Coordinates of C-alpha atoms in Angstrom, one line a residue:
Chain I
E1 CA -19.0 22.2 6.6
T2 CA -17.9 18.9 5.2
G3 CA -18.8 15.2 5.7
V4 CA -21.8 14.4 7.9
T5 CA -22.9 16.8 10.6
Q6 CA -25.1 15.9 13.6
T7 CA -26.8 18.2 16.2
P8 CA -27.1 18.4 19.0
R9 CA -24.0 16.5 20.2
H10 CA -25.6 15.9 23.6
L11 CA -29.3 15.7 24.7
V12 CA -30.8 15.0 27.9
M13 CA -34.6 14.6 27.9
G14 CA -37.4 13.4 30.2
M15 CA -39.6 10.5 29.2
T16 CA -42.5 12.9 28.4
N17 CA -40.5 15.3 26.3
K18 CA -40.5 15.6 22.4
K19 CA -37.2 16.3 20.8
S20 CA -35.5 15.9 17.3
L21 CA -32.1 14.8 16.1
K22 CA -30.9 16.5 13.1
C23 CA -28.3 15.2 10.4
E24 CA -27.0 17.0 7.4
Q25 CA -24.6 15.5 4.8
H26 CA -22.5 17.6 2.5
L27 CA -21.2 14.7 0.2
G28 CA -23.9 14.6 -2.4
H29 CA -24.9 11.0 -1.3
N30 CA -28.3 9.6 -2.1
A31 CA -28.7 7.3 0.9
M32 CA -28.9 8.2 4.6
Y33 CA -29.2 6.0 7.8
W34 CA -29.9 6.1 11.5
Y35 CA -28.0 3.8 13.7
K36 CA -28.1 3.2 17.4
Q37 CA -25.0 2.4 19.4
S38 CA -25.4 1.1 22.9
A39 CA -22.6 0.0 25.2
K40 CA -21.3 -3.5 24.4
K41 CA -23.6 -4.1 21.6
P42 CA -23.1 -4.0 17.8
L43 CA -24.3 -0.9 16.0
E44 CA -27.9 -1.4 15.2
L45 CA -29.4 -0.2 11.9
M46 CA -32.6 1.7 12.6
F47 CA -33.8 3.3 9.4
V48 CA -32.5 3.7 5.8
Y49 CA -33.6 6.3 3.3
S50 CA -32.7 6.0 -0.3
L51 CA -33.4 8.9 -2.6
E52 CA -35.6 10.3 0.2
E53 CA -37.8 7.3 0.5
R54 CA -37.8 5.1 3.6
V55 CA -36.6 1.7 2.5
E56 CA -35.8 0.0 5.8
N57 CA -37.4 0.1 9.3
N58 CA -35.8 -2.5 11.4
S59 CA -38.6 -3.1 13.9
V60 CA -38.0 0.2 15.6
P61 CA -40.6 1.4 18.1
S62 CA -42.9 4.0 17.0
R63 CA -41.6 6.4 19.6
F64 CA -38.7 7.0 17.1
S65 CA -40.0 8.7 14.0
P66 CA -37.7 9.5 11.0
E67 CA -38.0 12.3 8.5
C68 CA -36.1 12.8 5.3
P69 CA -37.2 16.2 3.6
N70 CA -34.5 16.0 1.0
S71 CA -31.3 14.2 0.1
S72 CA -29.1 16.2 2.4
H73 CA -31.2 16.2 5.6
L74 CA -32.4 13.5 8.0
F75 CA -34.2 13.8 11.2
L76 CA -35.2 11.5 14.0
H77 CA -38.1 12.7 16.1
L78 CA -38.2 11.3 19.5
H79 CA -41.3 11.2 21.9
T80 CA -42.1 9.4 25.2
L81 CA -38.8 7.6 25.2
Q82 CA -37.7 5.1 27.9
P83 CA -34.4 5.1 29.9
E84 CA -33.2 2.1 27.8
D85 CA -33.3 4.3 24.7
S86 CA -30.3 6.2 26.1
A87 CA -27.5 5.6 23.6
L88 CA -25.4 7.2 20.9
Y89 CA -27.4 7.9 17.8
L90 CA -25.3 7.9 14.5
C91 CA -26.2 9.2 11.2
A92 CA -24.5 8.0 8.1
S93 CA -24.7 8.6 4.4
S94 CA -23.5 6.7 1.3
Q95 CA -23.7 6.8 -2.5
G96 CA -25.6 3.8 -3.7
G97 CA -24.8 0.5 -2.3
G98 CA -22.4 1.5 0.5
H99 CA -19.9 3.6 -1.5
G100 CA -18.3 6.3 0.7
Y101 CA -20.3 5.1 3.8
T102 CA -19.6 8.0 6.2
F103 CA -20.8 8.5 9.7
G104 CA -21.4 11.7 11.7
S105 CA -20.1 12.2 15.3
G106 CA -23.3 11.2 16.8
T107 CA -25.8 12.5 19.3
R108 CA -25.4 11.3 22.9
L109 CA -28.9 10.8 24.2
T110 CA -29.6 10.4 27.8
V111 CA -33.3 9.7 28.8
V112 CA -34.1 10.5 32.5
Chain R
Q1 CA -27.2 -15.5 9.2
Q2 CA -26.8 -11.8 9.2
Q3 CA -24.4 -11.8 12.2
V4 CA -20.8 -10.9 12.1
K5 CA -18.9 -12.2 15.1
Q6 CA -15.9 -10.2 16.2
S7 CA -13.2 -11.1 18.8
P8 CA -11.5 -10.3 21.1
Q9 CA -13.7 -7.8 23.0
S10 CA -10.7 -6.0 24.3
L11 CA -6.9 -6.1 23.4
I12 CA -4.0 -4.7 25.1
V13 CA -0.8 -4.4 23.1
Q14 CA 2.6 -2.9 23.8
K15 CA 3.9 -0.1 21.6
G16 CA 5.5 -1.5 18.6
G17 CA 3.6 -4.9 18.8
I18 CA 1.1 -6.4 16.3
S19 CA -2.6 -6.1 17.1
I20 CA -4.8 -8.7 15.5
I21 CA -8.7 -8.6 15.5
N22 CA -10.7 -11.4 14.0
C23 CA -14.2 -11.5 12.4
A24 CA -16.3 -14.3 11.1
Y25 CA -19.6 -14.1 9.1
E26 CA -22.2 -16.5 7.8
N27 CA -24.0 -14.7 4.9
T28 CA -22.1 -15.7 1.7
A29 CA -23.8 -12.9 -0.1
F30 CA -21.7 -10.3 1.6
D31 CA -19.3 -8.7 -0.9
Y32 CA -17.7 -5.8 0.9
F33 CA -15.9 -6.0 4.3
P34 CA -14.9 -2.6 5.9
W35 CA -13.2 -2.0 9.1
Y36 CA -14.1 1.1 11.1
Q37 CA -12.1 2.9 13.8
Q38 CA -13.8 4.9 16.5
F39 CA -12.3 7.3 19.0
P40 CA -14.3 8.5 22.0
G41 CA -16.8 11.1 21.1
K42 CA -16.6 10.4 17.4
G43 CA -18.4 8.4 14.9
P44 CA -16.8 5.4 13.3
A45 CA -14.4 6.3 10.5
L46 CA -13.7 3.9 7.6
L47 CA -10.2 2.6 8.1
I48 CA -9.7 -0.1 5.4
A49 CA -12.0 -2.4 3.4
I50 CA -11.7 -5.4 1.2
R51 CA -13.6 -7.4 -1.4
P52 CA -13.8 -11.2 -1.3
D53 CA -11.9 -11.5 -4.7
V54 CA -8.6 -10.7 -2.9
S55 CA -7.0 -12.4 0.1
E56 CA -5.2 -9.5 1.4
K57 CA -5.2 -5.7 1.5
K58 CA -2.5 -3.4 3.0
E59 CA -2.6 0.2 3.6
G60 CA 0.4 1.5 5.6
R61 CA 0.5 -0.3 8.9
F62 CA -3.1 -1.8 8.6
T63 CA -3.7 -5.1 6.7
I64 CA -6.8 -7.0 6.2
S65 CA -6.5 -10.8 5.6
F66 CA -9.5 -12.5 4.0
N67 CA -10.2 -16.2 4.0
K68 CA -13.3 -16.7 1.8
S69 CA -13.6 -20.5 2.3
A70 CA -13.5 -20.1 6.2
K71 CA -15.7 -17.0 6.0
Q72 CA -13.3 -15.1 8.1
F73 CA -11.4 -12.0 8.0
S74 CA -8.9 -10.1 10.2
L75 CA -7.3 -6.8 10.8
H76 CA -3.6 -6.6 11.6
I77 CA -2.1 -3.5 12.9
M78 CA 1.7 -3.5 12.6
D79 CA 3.9 -1.5 14.8
S80 CA 1.0 -0.6 17.1
Q81 CA 1.1 3.0 18.4
P82 CA -0.6 4.7 21.5
G83 CA -2.6 6.8 18.9
D84 CA -4.1 3.6 17.6
S85 CA -5.9 3.1 20.8
A86 CA -9.6 3.2 19.8
T87 CA -12.5 0.8 19.2
Y88 CA -12.4 -1.1 16.1
F89 CA -15.5 -2.6 14.3
C90 CA -15.6 -5.1 11.4
A91 CA -18.6 -4.9 9.2
A92 CA -20.0 -6.6 6.2
T93 CA -22.6 -5.6 3.5
V94 CA -24.0 -6.5 0.2
R95 CA -22.9 -3.7 -2.1
G96 CA -23.3 -4.9 -5.5
G97 CA -26.2 -3.8 -7.5
T98 CA -28.0 -2.0 -4.6
S99 CA -29.1 1.5 -4.2
Y100 CA -28.2 1.6 -0.5
G101 CA -25.9 -0.3 1.9
K102 CA -26.9 -2.0 5.2
L103 CA -23.8 -2.6 7.2
T104 CA -23.8 -5.5 9.6
F105 CA -21.4 -4.7 12.4
G106 CA -19.4 -6.9 14.8
Q107 CA -19.5 -6.2 18.4
G108 CA -16.3 -4.1 18.5
T109 CA -12.9 -4.5 19.9
I110 CA -11.3 -2.0 22.4
L111 CA -7.7 -1.6 21.5
T112 CA -5.3 -0.1 24.1
V113 CA -1.7 0.4 23.1
H114 CA 0.7 1.0 26.0
P115 CA 3.6 3.3 25.5

């Protein structure tokens, strides 16, 4: 595996479900990110982890809970989501201040 | 101040034509301006990037023009091909001296190149 891998690719969940998105980077980067991509809106930065510490949380609702157990893995835990949370969730990684910024293919999330 | 404004929202070009996408920013601290290309079902992929100490950067058919005084930069795709049909995002970040990068993205441009 190379680059940034995200699983699952597609996820349909009910509003009362709990699910997790997984991201793995094989690039030796030290920073990882979650972005949300909604139709006709710019990509929105949700969370940033640098050296496994959360350094940014851009006013994201608590129903989204990130976890970074090590420098290669990033999770986004989801619970009691709303239909407006349906979007493409992208993971990215970089080395330091944006060097080699690489995105995964994303998880297409649908909340029903 | 963190916004990056991108235009047009959509663009249709004939094969062989020139595609031009424009972006404007406000934050003068930005020091790295990448462009990303995104195909359906894929994440954005870095296409080309520029730093504000140069006015132009060219890689193959793709050129970034940068106007620091106007706080604008643009992507030119020469000899556009149907395979270039994708969504293009400009972005900006403060890269120098930081341990991580926060990309601020434009709204995206859907490019369609007709055969």
